Amino acid sequence: MIVASTTYEAVLLALKVAFLILLYLFVWRIVRTAAFDMRLPQESFILQPALVGGAVAGPPIPAGRLVVVHSPVLEEGEEYELEALPLTIGRAGQNDVSIDGDEFASARHSRIEPRRDGVWVHDLGSTNGTHVNGVRIDRPRKLVAGDVVRAGETELRFEQ
Amino acid sequence: MSNRNRELLYLIVVGLLTATGFASVYIADQSRISGGSLAYALFFFALFLAAHLVARFAVPHADPYVLPIAALLAAVGVTEIYRLGPKDAFRQGTWVVIGVVVFALALLGLRRDYRVLENYKYLFGLGAIGLLFMPLLPGIGLSVNGSRLWVHFGPLRFQPGELGKIALIVFLAAYLREKREVLAVGRLKDWGPLLVIWGMAMLVLFATDDLGSGLLFYGIFLGMLYVATARIAFIAAGVGLFLAGSVAVYQTTPHVRERVLNWIQPWTTHKIFCPLSGAPALRQDCQSYQEVQSLYSIAHGGLGGTGLGSGTFLNASGGQIIPDLNTDFIYSALAQELGLIGVAGLLLVYMVFTLRGFRVAIFARDGFSKLLAAGLTFGFAFQAFIIVGGILRVIPLTGITLPLVSYGGSSILANFLVLAGLMLVSNRANAELAGAT
């Protein structure tokens, strides 16, 4: 019995040490890879205060404007200036480009987002999809001047 | 290595860790080596493997570390709860399964665009109040240990405040995203809905005597307000109000005064009146008994701990020394069995989770996602601080669960939703980052 109990004690000690080693190995490995992440461009998790006053922080964002090409509700040739903040398109009134009356558009349809690396279009989970030059996008897409974005039956041309 | 393969690798490490911990508990308890512990670890591994496969399908670009970290914390929790009482462990295990199912449903349901949640912000705000208010309703409300925090439907008991926390964070993220510009300049009418919902939450928490959650909600509110407006003045005002409020509450509420006394002076050398027995007693034998026994438990663990399964939690007559050991005081149980080295490692795991969460917030592109990730992470970290700080006498003790470790179904469920939220936000941010290059 005495022999048996010392064996168990040895096993328990080994398990205790193994547990602690595994625990620290786990933490160490994650922290080490996290240190590599720091090479990626850093931004704060605090929302940019500069955006509050409407001013642009950092290098100027290459914005542009959206021109209505065709729409059941908006007037042709109408222009929307792209500034630092993203612009949303959809049927609901809260959108920057509200297309209430376009039956094929969703309430929140697409978002045009100026970033430091260019202007991007995102689909916001709309029913009929967002199209760029006639092709439905399945991931955010960077726009170049002259691209035509279609949400529902509304077509907007991106110009710089 | 892709994000999901990395996640799988870390989950395997967690599986090994679970097997080691559970084997230790089992051998110490039964004095024999058996395959039972291995089966348990395998079950746990299979459960999180299922979660991993759902993540592989629904959020392929999500942060690879948060799921293994959550799995590790849940495994440590269930192991320690099993060690303290196998029956509770079975129920906790069931809740972890339910938590993983809810996690999977949240990922699948919101994988295309979780930002639709933004459209229902007032529903979330009112929902948070409703959930917090539920325990006060006659019929379904239930008092446990003097705090009215529970509701029951037949045999099922639930603490709705935990889910209320998530709903409030979603509301705050959506509302602050929309109004942060005008809030920053301080227009009073925009503060209205924010203060009404938040004030009601604080009132309900006060009515239910849930000081821990009150502190948590207050902290989350201030933290998210800072993230949204970057105005340090708001935080200073918030902290000032908190201090003023604390002094007022201290002077008017006897049980808050008792908590503070237990914190500053848990030991007395002469007998004082004990309201529990009605007779004079030392404070460590009466009001601060729980805190003091928990400190003894931590001290007994020393540097290396007694080893999982070998700690002392029962007195000579077989009664439990520390009440609420597997919920509020699970940290003291772990500190005894894992030692300073072990619980320091556990706190590091919480810190790494927080680190990853804030990283998700940093890389998120839009305001709602940033606020959501920062709010969920801050809530998780602050909750761990409140309970561990309370046990270690850094702050007065207020009962609240240690996220993902403590016994309690609602807490497990809520924290799996935190995990789902962080993975959804990081999936979108990482996918956009990958698409940009």
XYZ file of C-alpha atoms in Angstrom, chain B residues 71-380:
310
model
C -12.030 26.417 -24.423
C -9.141 26.457 -21.957
C -11.031 28.589 -19.433
C -14.193 26.481 -19.751
C -12.152 23.281 -19.346
C -10.365 24.580 -16.236
C -13.774 25.609 -14.858
C -15.490 22.278 -15.456
C -12.469 20.372 -14.086
C -12.470 22.355 -10.845
C -16.265 22.165 -10.545
C -16.049 18.378 -11.024
C -13.447 18.251 -8.303
C -15.738 20.179 -5.942
C -18.894 18.253 -6.810
C -19.370 15.862 -9.743
C -23.136 16.524 -9.965
C -22.618 20.237 -10.592
C -19.987 19.392 -13.198
C -22.513 17.408 -15.196
C -24.871 20.400 -15.271
C -22.021 22.781 -16.076
C -20.930 20.428 -18.876
C -24.474 20.523 -20.262
C -24.372 24.327 -20.188
C -21.042 24.355 -22.019
C -22.650 22.187 -24.721
C -25.589 24.616 -24.912
C -23.097 27.502 -24.984
C -21.242 25.992 -27.943
C -24.548 25.398 -29.770
C -25.597 29.037 -29.224
C -22.110 30.154 -30.308
C -22.460 28.112 -33.524
C -25.960 29.475 -34.198
C -24.761 33.056 -33.676
C -21.882 32.529 -36.117
C -24.107 30.883 -38.734
C -26.933 33.370 -38.350
C -24.793 36.506 -38.482
C -21.917 35.399 -40.697
C -22.989 37.511 -43.679
C -23.301 40.778 -41.825
C -23.628 41.047 -38.072
C -24.079 44.791 -38.445
C -27.801 44.272 -39.036
C -27.912 44.238 -35.213
C -27.349 47.978 -35.410
C -30.854 48.435 -36.809
C -32.438 46.962 -33.698
C -30.532 49.046 -31.176
C -33.533 50.242 -29.156
C -34.857 46.684 -29.055
C -31.530 45.654 -27.513
C -31.597 48.573 -25.080
C -35.122 47.805 -23.890
C -34.332 44.083 -23.966
C -31.441 44.696 -21.582
C -33.770 46.492 -19.157
C -36.398 43.767 -19.545
C -33.870 41.023 -18.815
C -32.541 42.856 -15.768
C -36.090 43.479 -14.560
C -37.269 39.849 -14.944
C -36.095 38.565 -11.526
C -38.235 41.202 -9.809
C -41.417 39.843 -11.388
C -43.542 37.762 -9.028
C -44.035 34.156 -10.130
C -40.838 33.644 -12.070
C -38.420 35.664 -9.911
C -36.320 33.772 -7.409
C -34.080 34.823 -4.529
C -30.850 32.918 -3.981
C -28.625 33.886 -1.049
C -30.491 37.135 -0.508
C -30.013 38.460 -4.035
C -32.989 38.424 -6.335
C -31.122 37.702 -9.573
C -32.765 34.564 -10.816
C -35.783 33.496 -12.793
C -37.062 29.953 -12.986
C -39.193 28.112 -15.489
C -39.939 24.746 -13.968
C -36.599 23.094 -13.123
C -34.611 25.531 -15.255
C -32.962 28.375 -13.361
C -31.516 31.313 -15.116
C -29.763 34.595 -14.321
C -31.012 36.931 -17.075
C -28.715 39.802 -16.080
C -25.791 38.067 -17.794
C -27.563 38.226 -21.157
C -28.685 41.756 -20.319
C -25.009 42.709 -20.281
C -24.554 41.569 -23.897
C -27.758 43.327 -25.004
C -26.609 46.549 -23.347
C -23.213 46.386 -25.073
C -24.898 45.952 -28.479
C -27.192 48.900 -27.730
C -24.310 51.109 -26.591
C -22.193 50.187 -29.632
C -25.009 51.045 -32.054
C -26.146 54.193 -30.256
C -22.672 55.592 -29.672
C -21.665 54.860 -33.268
C -24.576 56.924 -34.514
C -24.367 59.782 -32.026
C -20.729 60.024 -31.091
C -20.082 63.250 -32.955
C -22.930 65.089 -31.292
C -22.215 63.447 -27.934
C -18.644 64.677 -28.076
C -19.768 68.287 -28.379
C -22.183 67.638 -25.532
C -25.670 68.344 -26.911
C -27.983 67.421 -24.071
C -30.891 65.988 -26.067
C -28.679 63.298 -27.620
C -27.705 62.116 -24.182
C -31.364 61.481 -23.345
C -31.956 57.911 -24.572
C -28.486 56.893 -23.426
C -28.993 58.157 -19.885
C -32.556 56.801 -19.656
C -31.592 53.242 -20.595
C -28.404 53.285 -18.598
C -30.105 54.917 -15.592
C -32.851 52.287 -15.646
C -30.251 49.528 -15.758
C -28.503 50.994 -12.727
C -31.810 51.399 -10.866
C -32.839 47.798 -11.466
C -29.426 46.537 -10.398
C -29.685 48.616 -7.265
C -33.171 47.272 -6.539
C -31.863 43.702 -6.860
C -28.831 44.438 -4.675
C -26.484 43.304 -7.392
C -23.501 45.545 -6.688
C -21.047 43.510 -8.780
C -23.136 43.839 -11.939
C -23.777 47.500 -11.121
C -20.055 48.186 -11.075
C -19.602 46.138 -14.248
C -22.329 48.024 -16.153
C -20.993 51.372 -14.997
C -17.488 50.425 -16.131
C -18.678 49.173 -19.528
C -20.649 52.384 -20.056
C -17.674 54.626 -19.278
C -15.241 52.486 -21.257
C -17.380 52.501 -24.380
C -18.107 56.216 -24.028
C -14.366 56.844 -24.028
C -13.796 54.641 -27.069
C -16.551 56.529 -28.911
C -15.727 60.118 -27.988
C -12.060 60.085 -26.856
C -13.045 62.708 -24.269
C -11.156 62.085 -21.030
C -13.389 64.695 -19.349
C -16.370 62.313 -19.584
C -14.409 59.601 -17.838
C -13.273 61.989 -15.121
C -16.882 63.116 -14.625
C -18.022 59.481 -14.585
C -15.442 58.440 -12.019
C -16.268 61.525 -9.922
C -19.974 60.650 -10.000
C -19.115 57.081 -9.083
C -17.095 58.170 -6.047
C -19.809 60.586 -4.914
C -22.449 57.896 -5.408
C -20.363 55.344 -3.516
C -20.019 57.658 -0.523
C -23.786 58.307 -0.524
C -24.572 54.596 -0.805
C -22.042 53.796 1.917
C -23.764 56.163 4.310
C -27.306 55.064 3.594
C -27.042 51.292 3.023
C -25.968 49.082 5.949
C -24.986 46.081 3.851
C -22.677 48.178 1.674
C -21.034 49.485 4.846
C -20.585 45.875 5.951
C -18.919 44.979 2.636
C -16.471 47.853 2.993
C -15.660 46.904 6.595
C -15.094 43.292 5.541
C -12.684 44.610 2.945
C -10.687 47.042 5.093
C -10.779 45.092 8.332
C -11.720 41.458 7.851
C -10.086 40.452 11.144
C -11.030 41.853 14.565
C -9.263 41.135 17.844
C -12.286 41.674 20.041
C -15.828 40.417 19.664
C -18.350 42.624 17.928
C -22.067 42.198 17.363
C -22.770 39.552 14.727
C -26.092 40.103 12.943
C -26.178 36.519 11.651
C -26.246 34.843 15.060
C -27.341 37.833 17.138
C -24.486 37.223 19.572
C -21.043 38.837 19.850
C -18.363 37.190 17.687
C -15.091 37.990 15.954
C -15.741 39.418 12.491
C -13.734 36.638 10.828
C -16.168 34.155 12.382
C -19.189 36.099 11.201
C -19.555 38.703 8.438
C -16.139 38.282 6.818
C -15.981 34.503 7.324
C -16.244 33.773 3.615
C -13.534 36.245 2.595
C -11.152 35.183 5.339
C -11.555 31.459 4.636
C -10.960 32.174 0.966
C -7.729 33.997 1.839
C -6.632 30.992 3.940
C -7.431 28.753 0.993
C -5.232 30.864 -1.321
C -2.430 30.951 1.261
C -2.590 27.185 1.684
C -1.867 26.767 -2.022
C 1.485 28.538 -1.719
C 3.690 28.855 -4.763
C 3.064 25.560 -6.534
C -0.317 24.544 -5.175
C -1.507 21.249 -3.757
C -2.199 19.858 -7.224
C -5.624 19.540 -8.857
C -7.828 17.289 -6.743
C -5.628 17.429 -3.623
C -6.767 20.683 -1.986
C -8.675 20.973 1.275
C -12.176 22.382 0.963
C -14.086 20.389 3.555
C -13.863 20.736 7.321
C -13.434 17.789 9.683
C -17.183 17.088 9.747
C -17.379 17.035 5.953
C -19.063 20.416 5.505
C -17.895 22.891 2.869
C -15.587 25.487 4.430
C -16.247 28.295 1.948
C -19.831 28.910 0.837
C -20.352 29.535 -2.928
C -16.997 27.944 -3.663
C -17.775 26.927 -7.231
C -19.358 30.231 -8.279
C -18.035 33.449 -6.724
C -15.053 31.848 -5.012
C -13.801 29.432 -7.637
C -10.656 31.545 -7.908
C -9.727 30.665 -4.292
C -10.235 26.971 -5.016
C -8.020 27.217 -8.099
C -5.430 29.264 -6.194
C -5.144 26.521 -3.599
C -4.802 23.677 -6.074
C -2.732 25.384 -8.785
C -0.713 27.658 -6.518
C 0.487 31.170 -7.281
C 2.225 29.920 -10.427
C -0.950 28.298 -11.712
C -3.389 31.146 -11.041
C -0.900 33.700 -12.323
C -0.933 31.624 -15.515
C -4.738 31.681 -15.454
C -4.763 35.475 -15.094
C -2.308 35.649 -18.001
C -4.808 33.651 -20.053
C -7.442 36.301 -19.252
C -4.972 39.018 -20.226
C -4.166 37.313 -23.523
C -7.888 37.070 -24.268
C -8.193 40.795 -23.558
C -5.174 41.512 -25.746
C -6.733 39.631 -28.647
C -10.100 41.302 -28.081
C -8.623 44.794 -28.224
C -6.640 43.808 -31.274
C -9.912 42.822 -32.929
C -11.248 46.292 -32.029
C -8.122 47.969 -33.441
C -8.401 46.203 -36.779
C -12.165 46.594 -37.144
C -12.995 49.072 -39.882
C -16.259 50.676 -38.868
C -17.360 52.374 -35.663
C -20.013 49.848 -34.686
C -17.588 46.911 -34.983
C -14.877 48.745 -33.055
C -17.274 49.683 -30.262
C -18.786 46.204 -30.151
C -15.429 44.430 -29.919
C -14.024 46.924 -27.413
C -17.197 46.769 -25.284
C -17.371 42.970 -25.221
C -13.667 42.666 -24.403
C -13.736 45.362 -21.758
C -16.812 43.802 -20.115
C -15.132 40.388 -20.033
